[in-house]
GROMACS .gro file of N, CA and C in nm:
model
  456
    1UNK      N    1  -6.119   8.490  -2.378
    1UNK     CA    2  -6.120   8.439  -2.246
    1UNK      C    3  -5.914   8.394  -2.229
    2UNK      N    4  -5.841   8.441  -2.131
    2UNK     CA    5  -5.710   8.333  -2.143
    2UNK      C    6  -5.708   8.217  -2.032
    3UNK      N    7  -5.677   8.118  -2.037
    3UNK     CA    8  -5.708   7.993  -1.943
    3UNK      C    9  -5.600   8.067  -1.887
    4UNK      N   10  -5.610   7.986  -1.770
    4UNK     CA   11  -5.541   7.981  -1.656
    4UNK      C   12  -5.445   7.832  -1.697
    5UNK      N   13  -5.301   7.860  -1.608
    5UNK     CA   14  -5.246   7.705  -1.617
    5UNK      C   15  -5.304   7.676  -1.504
    6UNK      N   16  -5.297   7.711  -1.358
    6UNK     CA   17  -5.346   7.579  -1.313
    6UNK      C   18  -5.455   7.527  -1.325
    7UNK      N   19  -5.568   7.566  -1.429
    7UNK     CA   20  -5.686   7.496  -1.442
    7UNK      C   21  -5.660   7.431  -1.469
    8UNK      N   22  -5.528   7.319  -1.605
    8UNK     CA   23  -5.513   7.180  -1.646
    8UNK      C   24  -5.439   7.121  -1.624
    9UNK      N   25  -5.427   7.230  -1.445
    9UNK     CA   26  -5.302   7.134  -1.348
    9UNK      C   27  -5.326   6.935  -1.326
   10UNK      N   28  -5.263   6.867  -1.353
   10UNK     CA   29  -5.305   6.739  -1.225
   10UNK      C   30  -5.200   6.728  -1.117
   11UNK      N   31  -5.315   6.631  -1.084
   11UNK     CA   32  -5.260   6.655  -0.867
   11UNK      C   33  -5.155   6.501  -0.969
   12UNK      N   34  -5.005   6.509  -0.914
   12UNK     CA   35  -4.969   6.378  -0.910
   12UNK      C   36  -4.964   6.335  -0.781
   13UNK      N   37  -4.988   6.204  -0.830
   13UNK     CA   38  -5.055   6.108  -0.752
   13UNK      C   39  -4.935   6.032  -0.622
   14UNK      N   40  -4.957   6.024  -0.493
   14UNK     CA   41  -4.931   6.027  -0.370
   14UNK      C   42  -4.870   5.844  -0.382
   15UNK      N   43  -4.756   5.851  -0.308
   15UNK     CA   44  -4.703   5.677  -0.313
   15UNK      C   45  -4.818   5.646  -0.163
   16UNK      N   46  -4.839   5.480  -0.152
   16UNK     CA   47  -4.883   5.418  -0.078
   16UNK      C   48  -4.896   5.499   0.067
   17UNK      N   49  -4.965   5.472   0.165
   17UNK     CA   50  -4.833   5.503   0.291
   17UNK      C   51  -4.795   5.447   0.331
   18UNK      N   52  -4.844   5.223   0.315
   18UNK     CA   53  -4.644   5.166   0.304
   18UNK      C   54  -4.575   5.180   0.279
   19UNK      N   55  -4.578   5.320   0.227
   19UNK     CA   56  -4.467   5.245   0.168
   19UNK      C   57  -4.356   5.400   0.133
   20UNK      N   58  -4.391   5.502   0.325
   20UNK     CA   59  -4.386   5.588   0.310
   20UNK      C   60  -4.303   5.539   0.450
   21UNK      N   61  -4.170   5.647   0.492
   21UNK     CA   62  -4.118   5.567   0.539
   21UNK      C   63  -4.204   5.713   0.691
   22UNK      N   64  -4.142   5.584   0.851
   22UNK     CA   65  -4.226   5.675   0.942
   22UNK      C   66  -4.189   5.767   0.988
   23UNK      N   67  -4.237   5.895   1.012
   23UNK     CA   68  -4.193   6.048   1.070
   23UNK      C   69  -4.059   6.026   1.206
   24UNK      N   70  -3.947   6.098   1.151
   24UNK     CA   71  -3.797   6.073   1.224
   24UNK      C   72  -3.895   6.120   1.408
   25UNK      N   73  -3.815   5.980   1.458
   25UNK     CA   74  -3.891   6.066   1.635
   25UNK      C   75  -4.048   6.033   1.658
   26UNK      N   76  -4.101   5.922   1.553
   26UNK     CA   77  -4.254   5.933   1.616
   26UNK      C   78  -4.296   5.745   1.504
   27UNK      N   79  -4.282   5.654   1.624
   27UNK     CA   80  -4.312   5.541   1.656
   27UNK      C   81  -4.432   5.495   1.567
   28UNK      N   82  -4.503   5.376   1.503
   28UNK     CA   83  -4.640   5.353   1.435
   28UNK      C   84  -4.714   5.392   1.617
   29UNK      N   85  -4.740   5.306   1.750
   29UNK     CA   86  -4.739   5.305   1.821
   29UNK      C   87  -4.832   5.517   1.771
   30UNK      N   88  -4.690   5.533   1.844
   30UNK     CA   89  -4.669   5.724   1.896
   30UNK      C   90  -4.817   5.700   1.700
   31UNK      N   91  -4.776   5.701   1.636
   31UNK     CA   92  -4.931   5.741   1.492
   31UNK      C   93  -5.084   5.721   1.541
   32UNK      N   94  -5.036   5.604   1.615
   32UNK     CA   95  -5.152   5.568   1.589
   32UNK      C   96  -5.263   5.651   1.719
   33UNK      N   97  -5.197   5.638   1.798
   33UNK     CA   98  -5.214   5.710   1.913
   33UNK      C   99  -5.268   5.869   1.876
   34UNK      N  100  -5.189   5.904   1.832
   34UNK     CA  101  -5.161   6.039   1.689
   34UNK      C  102  -5.335   6.079   1.663
   35UNK      N  103  -5.368   6.024   1.584
   35UNK     CA  104  -5.485   5.967   1.516
   35UNK      C  105  -5.588   5.906   1.474
   36UNK      N  106  -5.600   5.908   1.682
   36UNK     CA  107  -5.735   5.765   1.707
   36UNK      C  108  -5.786   5.869   1.821
   37UNK      N  109  -5.886   5.878   1.804
   37UNK     CA  110  -5.958   5.958   1.949
   37UNK      C  111  -5.852   5.805   2.112
   38UNK      N  112  -5.860   5.914   2.216
   38UNK     CA  113  -5.809   5.935   2.255
   38UNK      C  114  -5.907   5.804   2.358
   39UNK      N  115  -6.033   5.848   2.349
   39UNK     CA  116  -6.206   5.785   2.470
   39UNK      C  117  -6.234   5.708   2.387
   40UNK      N  118  -6.296   5.702   2.241
   40UNK     CA  119  -6.388   5.601   2.198
   40UNK      C  120  -6.318   5.550   2.052
   41UNK      N  121  -6.165   5.579   1.998
   41UNK     CA  122  -6.113   5.538   1.862
   41UNK      C  123  -6.164   5.500   1.856
   42UNK      N  124  -6.239   5.651   1.757
   42UNK     CA  125  -6.249   5.703   1.591
   42UNK      C  126  -6.169   5.757   1.521
   43UNK      N  127  -6.133   5.803   1.444
   43UNK     CA  128  -6.010   5.880   1.402
   43UNK      C  129  -6.029   6.023   1.458
   44UNK      N  130  -5.904   6.020   1.490
   44UNK     CA  131  -5.887   6.187   1.583
   44UNK      C  132  -5.935   6.317   1.461
   45UNK      N  133  -6.024   6.423   1.553
   45UNK     CA  134  -6.021   6.505   1.420
   45UNK      C  135  -5.929   6.644   1.440
   46UNK      N  136  -5.884   6.634   1.542
   46UNK     CA  137  -5.780   6.768   1.557
   46UNK      C  138  -5.798   6.861   1.723
   47UNK      N  139  -5.868   6.833   1.829
   47UNK     CA  140  -5.933   6.850   1.908
   47UNK      C  141  -5.845   6.746   1.982
   48UNK      N  142  -5.750   6.822   2.108
   48UNK     CA  143  -5.646   6.751   2.167
   48UNK      C  144  -5.639   6.784   2.293
   49UNK      N  145  -5.588   6.748   2.403
   49UNK     CA  146  -5.520   6.765   2.537
   49UNK      C  147  -5.451   6.753   2.647
   50UNK      N  148  -5.354   6.841   2.707
   50UNK     CA  149  -5.220   6.746   2.802
   50UNK      C  150  -5.223   6.853   2.933
   51UNK      N  151  -5.259   6.719   2.997
   51UNK     CA  152  -5.231   6.760   3.088
   51UNK      C  153  -5.147   6.879   3.174
   52UNK      N  154  -5.225   6.965   3.217
   52UNK     CA  155  -5.177   7.149   3.307
   52UNK      C  156  -5.035   7.078   3.239
   53UNK      N  157  -5.084   7.115   3.091
   53UNK     CA  158  -4.964   7.151   3.011
   53UNK      C  159  -4.838   7.160   3.007
   54UNK      N  160  -4.809   7.022   3.049
   54UNK     CA  161  -4.700   6.925   3.089
   54UNK      C  162  -4.681   6.876   2.960
   55UNK      N  163  -4.619   6.874   2.804
   55UNK     CA  164  -4.617   6.764   2.704
   55UNK      C  165  -4.492   6.685   2.746
   56UNK      N  166  -4.375   6.762   2.812
   56UNK     CA  167  -4.294   6.593   2.834
   56UNK      C  168  -4.312   6.481   2.939
   57UNK      N  169  -4.421   6.610   3.028
   57UNK     CA  170  -4.456   6.495   3.149
   57UNK      C  171  -4.647   6.381   3.129
   58UNK      N  172  -4.696   6.414   3.036
   58UNK     CA  173  -4.796   6.353   3.014
   58UNK      C  174  -4.795   6.315   2.916
   59UNK      N  175  -4.899   6.224   2.841
   59UNK     CA  176  -4.945   6.265   2.655
   59UNK      C  177  -5.004   6.336   2.635
   60UNK      N  178  -4.953   6.344   2.481
   60UNK     CA  179  -5.158   6.415   2.442
   60UNK      C  180  -5.182   6.380   2.374
   61UNK      N  181  -5.357   6.401   2.448
   61UNK     CA  182  -5.470   6.282   2.409
   61UNK      C  183  -5.556   6.359   2.304
   62UNK      N  184  -5.586   6.296   2.212
   62UNK     CA  185  -5.619   6.347   2.031
   62UNK      C  186  -5.828   6.260   2.110
   63UNK      N  187  -5.868   6.400   1.992
   63UNK     CA  188  -6.015   6.331   2.079
   63UNK      C  189  -6.038   6.327   1.901
   64UNK      N  190  -6.193   6.282   1.860
   64UNK     CA  191  -6.204   6.325   1.739
   64UNK      C  192  -6.370   6.413   1.732
   65UNK      N  193  -6.412   6.472   1.888
   65UNK     CA  194  -6.483   6.592   1.931
   65UNK      C  195  -6.510   6.639   2.074
   66UNK      N  196  -6.622   6.757   2.052
   66UNK     CA  197  -6.606   6.821   2.138
   66UNK      C  198  -6.631   6.704   2.218
   67UNK      N  199  -6.761   6.643   2.233
   67UNK     CA  200  -6.759   6.552   2.366
   67UNK      C  201  -6.694   6.464   2.346
   68UNK      N  202  -6.576   6.405   2.323
   68UNK     CA  203  -6.501   6.348   2.322
   68UNK      C  204  -6.404   6.439   2.440
   69UNK      N  205  -6.354   6.495   2.380
   69UNK     CA  206  -6.302   6.575   2.426
   69UNK      C  207  -6.290   6.598   2.567
   70UNK      N  208  -6.437   6.694   2.594
   70UNK     CA  209  -6.438   6.774   2.700
   70UNK      C  210  -6.502   6.651   2.832
   71UNK      N  211  -6.525   6.496   2.786
   71UNK     CA  212  -6.535   6.342   2.808
   71UNK      C  213  -6.390   6.278   2.937
   72UNK      N  214  -6.271   6.408   2.802
   72UNK     CA  215  -6.198   6.311   2.851
   72UNK      C  216  -6.048   6.356   2.917
   73UNK      N  217  -6.147   6.469   2.822
   73UNK     CA  218  -6.051   6.598   2.952
   73UNK      C  219  -6.054   6.558   3.100
   74UNK      N  220  -6.225   6.579   3.148
   74UNK     CA  221  -6.228   6.533   3.304
   74UNK      C  222  -6.149   6.418   3.373
   75UNK      N  223  -6.177   6.319   3.252
   75UNK     CA  224  -6.105   6.157   3.324
   75UNK      C  225  -5.941   6.202   3.281
   76UNK      N  226  -5.887   6.243   3.226
   76UNK     CA  227  -5.705   6.322   3.234
   76UNK      C  228  -5.745   6.342   3.331
   77UNK      N  229  -5.820   6.489   3.401
   77UNK     CA  230  -5.806   6.540   3.468
   77UNK      C  231  -5.776   6.510   3.623
   78UNK      N  232  -5.911   6.380   3.667
   78UNK     CA  233  -5.937   6.305   3.751
   78UNK      C  234  -5.851   6.168   3.757
   79UNK      N  235  -5.748   6.168   3.726
   79UNK     CA  236  -5.669   6.095   3.717
   79UNK      C  237  -5.558   6.112   3.691
   80UNK      N  238  -5.563   6.170   3.681
   80UNK     CA  239  -5.336   6.294   3.698
   80UNK      C  240  -5.287   6.295   3.566
   81UNK      N  241  -5.382   6.285   3.418
   81UNK     CA  242  -5.343   6.274   3.301
   81UNK      C  243  -5.372   6.156   3.238
   82UNK      N  244  -5.420   6.077   3.287
   82UNK     CA  245  -5.414   5.926   3.269
   82UNK      C  246  -5.577   5.867   3.202
   83UNK      N  247  -5.572   5.833   3.089
   83UNK     CA  248  -5.748   5.732   3.097
   83UNK      C  249  -5.649   5.620   3.151
   84UNK      N  250  -5.848   5.521   3.140
   84UNK     CA  251  -5.805   5.427   3.172
   84UNK      C  252  -5.854   5.375   3.172
   85UNK      N  253  -5.917   5.279   3.198
   85UNK     CA  254  -6.049   5.212   3.269
   85UNK      C  255  -6.143   5.261   3.305
   86UNK      N  256  -6.316   5.228   3.319
   86UNK     CA  257  -6.312   5.295   3.392
   86UNK      C  258  -6.514   5.223   3.466
   87UNK      N  259  -6.486   5.298   3.542
   87UNK     CA  260  -6.708   5.231   3.589
   87UNK      C  261  -6.745   5.271   3.436
   88UNK      N  262  -6.754   5.439   3.431
   88UNK     CA  263  -6.843   5.448   3.270
   88UNK      C  264  -6.789   5.385   3.180
   89UNK      N  265  -6.700   5.306   3.137
   89UNK     CA  266  -6.696   5.201   3.071
   89UNK      C  267  -6.797   5.075   3.071
   90UNK      N  268  -6.753   5.023   3.158
   90UNK     CA  269  -6.809   4.893   3.244
   90UNK      C  270  -7.013   4.924   3.244
   91UNK      N  271  -7.051   5.046   3.239
   91UNK     CA  272  -7.227   5.105   3.274
   91UNK      C  273  -7.203   5.070   3.150
   92UNK      N  274  -7.105   5.164   2.985
   92UNK     CA  275  -7.146   5.187   2.875
   92UNK      C  276  -7.222   5.030   2.818
   93UNK      N  277  -7.147   4.955   2.854
   93UNK     CA  278  -7.125   4.759   2.815
   93UNK      C  279  -7.296   4.772   2.836
   94UNK      N  280  -7.359   4.740   3.009
   94UNK     CA  281  -7.426   4.749   3.029
   94UNK      C  282  -7.586   4.762   2.954
   95UNK      N  283  -7.579   4.990   2.928
   95UNK     CA  284  -7.640   5.045   2.883
   95UNK      C  285  -7.655   4.923   2.774
   96UNK      N  286  -7.522   4.939   2.717
   96UNK     CA  287  -7.549   4.836   2.547
   96UNK      C  288  -7.631   4.751   2.493
   97UNK      N  289  -7.637   4.672   2.644
   97UNK     CA  290  -7.747   4.532   2.631
   97UNK      C  291  -7.867   4.570   2.513
   98UNK      N  292  -7.883   4.660   2.604
   98UNK     CA  293  -8.166   4.715   2.538
   98UNK      C  294  -8.103   4.703   2.401
   99UNK      N  295  -8.046   4.781   2.320
   99UNK     CA  296  -7.978   4.854   2.190
   99UNK      C  297  -8.011   4.701   2.150
  100UNK      N  298  -7.883   4.590   2.178
  100UNK     CA  299  -7.789   4.529   2.083
  100UNK      C  300  -7.920   4.388   2.127
  101UNK      N  301  -8.053   4.378   2.188
  101UNK     CA  302  -8.118   4.292   2.183
  101UNK      C  303  -8.203   4.345   2.116
  102UNK      N  304  -8.248   4.476   2.074
  102UNK     CA  305  -8.302   4.550   1.991
  102UNK      C  306  -8.330   4.514   1.869
  103UNK      N  307  -8.194   4.498   1.847
  103UNK     CA  308  -8.118   4.478   1.641
  103UNK      C  309  -8.165   4.274   1.717
  104UNK      N  310  -8.139   4.177   1.724
  104UNK     CA  311  -8.164   4.048   1.738
  104UNK      C  312  -8.285   4.034   1.708
  105UNK      N  313  -8.434   4.077   1.838
  105UNK     CA  314  -8.482   4.146   1.770
  105UNK      C  315  -8.562   4.167   1.609
  106UNK      N  316  -8.468   4.216   1.556
  106UNK     CA  317  -8.543   4.332   1.440
  106UNK      C  318  -8.548   4.200   1.399
  107UNK      N  319  -8.378   4.120   1.390
  107UNK     CA  320  -8.319   4.078   1.306
  107UNK      C  321  -8.364   3.865   1.257
  108UNK      N  322  -8.456   3.893   1.386
  108UNK     CA  323  -8.456   3.793   1.424
  108UNK      C  324  -8.392   3.682   1.422
  109UNK      N  325  -8.304   3.743   1.528
  109UNK     CA  326  -8.136   3.682   1.540
  109UNK      C  327  -8.200   3.573   1.824
  110UNK      N  328  -8.308   3.663   1.837
  110UNK     CA  329  -8.245   3.644   1.949
  110UNK      C  330  -8.308   3.491   1.949
  111UNK      N  331  -8.343   3.389   1.944
  111UNK     CA  332  -8.372   3.367   2.019
  111UNK      C  333  -8.262   3.240   2.069
  112UNK      N  334  -8.091   3.242   1.951
  112UNK     CA  335  -7.985   3.164   2.029
  112UNK      C  336  -7.937   3.249   2.168
  113UNK      N  337  -7.978   3.380   2.156
  113UNK     CA  338  -7.874   3.471   2.252
  113UNK      C  339  -8.066   3.505   2.395
  114UNK      N  340  -8.103   3.381   2.381
  114UNK     CA  341  -8.269   3.408   2.471
  114UNK      C  342  -8.191   3.348   2.644
  115UNK      N  343  -8.114   3.255   2.659
  115UNK     CA  344  -8.067   3.146   2.756
  115UNK      C  345  -7.961   3.248   2.780
  116UNK      N  346  -7.865   3.339   2.708
  116UNK     CA  347  -7.790   3.309   2.768
  116UNK      C  348  -7.791   3.469   2.880
  117UNK      N  349  -7.649   3.461   2.983
  117UNK     CA  350  -7.583   3.491   3.025
  117UNK      C  351  -7.621   3.655   2.999
  118UNK      N  352  -7.624   3.781   3.178
  118UNK     CA  353  -7.562   3.892   3.165
  118UNK      C  354  -7.347   3.892   3.097
  119UNK      N  355  -7.308   3.732   3.125
  119UNK     CA  356  -7.195   3.826   3.139
  119UNK      C  357  -7.117   3.787   2.949
  120UNK      N  358  -7.181   3.694   2.958
  120UNK     CA  359  -7.166   3.577   2.769
  120UNK      C  360  -7.258   3.728   2.682
  121UNK      N  361  -7.320   3.775   2.707
  121UNK     CA  362  -7.360   3.937   2.622
  121UNK      C  363  -7.275   4.013   2.659
  122UNK      N  364  -7.302   4.064   2.768
  122UNK     CA  365  -7.112   4.183   2.771
  122UNK      C  366  -7.015   4.159   2.735
  123UNK      N  367  -6.961   4.014   2.677
  123UNK     CA  368  -6.840   3.916   2.622
  123UNK      C  369  -6.857   4.010   2.451
  124UNK      N  370  -6.957   3.923   2.452
  124UNK     CA  371  -7.018   4.046   2.282
  124UNK      C  372  -7.063   4.131   2.210
  125UNK      N  373  -7.057   4.243   2.331
  125UNK     CA  374  -7.100   4.377   2.321
  125UNK      C  375  -6.890   4.448   2.327
  126UNK      N  376  -6.823   4.399   2.402
  126UNK     CA  377  -6.703   4.392   2.415
  126UNK      C  378  -6.620   4.392   2.325
  127UNK      N  379  -6.627   4.258   2.275
  127UNK     CA  380  -6.604   4.195   2.140
  127UNK      C  381  -6.618   4.288   2.048
  128UNK      N  382  -6.727   4.351   1.994
  128UNK     CA  383  -6.749   4.392   1.926
  128UNK      C  384  -6.697   4.547   1.915
  129UNK      N  385  -6.682   4.598   2.016
  129UNK     CA  386  -6.673   4.735   2.056
  129UNK      C  387  -6.489   4.734   1.993
  130UNK      N  388  -6.400   4.680   2.103
  130UNK     CA  389  -6.232   4.614   2.069
  130UNK      C  390  -6.245   4.553   1.934
  131UNK      N  391  -6.327   4.523   1.856
  131UNK     CA  392  -6.307   4.506   1.711
  131UNK      C  393  -6.298   4.559   1.665
  132UNK      N  394  -6.392   4.714   1.659
  132UNK     CA  395  -6.366   4.808   1.628
  132UNK      C  396  -6.290   4.837   1.633
  133UNK      N  397  -6.224   4.940   1.759
  133UNK     CA  398  -6.107   5.014   1.833
  133UNK      C  399  -5.977   4.931   1.741
  134UNK      N  400  -5.982   4.838   1.664
  134UNK     CA  401  -5.856   4.763   1.669
  134UNK      C  402  -5.873   4.822   1.498
  135UNK      N  403  -5.972   4.804   1.474
  135UNK     CA  404  -5.950   4.826   1.324
  135UNK      C  405  -5.925   5.019   1.325
  136UNK      N  406  -5.968   5.062   1.347
  136UNK     CA  407  -5.929   5.175   1.391
  136UNK      C  408  -5.857   5.204   1.377
  137UNK      N  409  -5.775   5.170   1.489
  137UNK     CA  410  -5.647   5.184   1.527
  137UNK      C  411  -5.572   5.117   1.415
  138UNK      N  412  -5.603   5.011   1.325
  138UNK     CA  413  -5.455   4.977   1.189
  138UNK      C  414  -5.523   5.033   1.095
  139UNK      N  415  -5.553   5.166   1.084
  139UNK     CA  416  -5.604   5.129   1.013
  139UNK      C  417  -5.581   5.322   0.953
  140UNK      N  418  -5.552   5.369   1.143
  140UNK     CA  419  -5.458   5.469   1.108
  140UNK      C  420  -5.342   5.495   1.107
  141UNK      N  421  -5.287   5.371   1.148
  141UNK     CA  422  -5.131   5.339   1.134
  141UNK      C  423  -5.079   5.313   0.924
  142UNK      N  424  -5.203   5.293   0.939
  142UNK     CA  425  -5.185   5.245   0.765
  142UNK      C  426  -5.167   5.410   0.676
  143UNK      N  427  -5.222   5.493   0.777
  143UNK     CA  428  -5.301   5.666   0.712
  143UNK      C  429  -5.156   5.662   0.667
  144UNK      N  430  -5.139   5.816   0.553
  144UNK     CA  431  -5.079   5.871   0.550
  144UNK      C  432  -5.131   5.996   0.646
  145UNK      N  433  -5.009   6.069   0.712
  145UNK     CA  434  -5.035   6.159   0.832
  145UNK      C  435  -5.054   6.316   0.767
  146UNK      N  436  -4.991   6.331   0.636
  146UNK     CA  437  -5.003   6.488   0.547
  146UNK      C  438  -5.107   6.429   0.435
  147UNK      N  439  -5.185   6.343   0.514
  147UNK     CA  440  -5.294   6.374   0.432
  147UNK      C  441  -5.449   6.375   0.417
  148UNK      N  442  -5.430   6.504   0.527
  148UNK     CA  443  -5.540   6.461   0.591
  148UNK      C  444  -5.585   6.638   0.468
  149UNK      N  445  -5.699   6.615   0.512
  149UNK     CA  446  -5.848   6.736   0.427
  149UNK      C  447  -5.798   6.836   0.531
  150UNK      N  448  -5.794   7.050   0.351
  150UNK     CA  449  -5.775   7.131   0.536
  150UNK      C  450  -5.903   7.156   0.582
  151UNK      N  451  -5.892   7.214   0.698
  151UNK     CA  452  -6.029   7.202   0.727
  151UNK      C  453  -6.040   7.315   0.777
  152UNK      N  454  -6.049   7.429   0.640
  152UNK     CA  455  -6.138   7.560   0.643
  152UNK      C  456  -6.164   7.489   0.511
   0.00000   0.00000   0.00000
């Protein structure tokens, strides 16, 4: 049986993302916005929304899943194409208190947090969420935009 030529081919290594020049007409901030979910700041997976399909007027919002896309589209429709902080985010922080308390009890760390106010606990939760989102945005900025896996 004849050996196929492509069977022994070795992939050429790509240069690091930091050495690649930015895409023409695309600032690093644009690239981060394109590569992170507009709602939860996770890695965007190809779901998108442009308010009223007016790309020149409204930004293209990218999302990580259909769940975020549906929620983000509803928010954008209500607020004229822009997703700002909403009462839903404040409610999400409040709802995260119980899971945080459960983990603290499980890890036997509840004693230092027992006398803290709800506002202080909310600051801790927001700091964790902000740190998570900042890391995701930093990783998206460092990533090579042409290094996406084939989706099919």
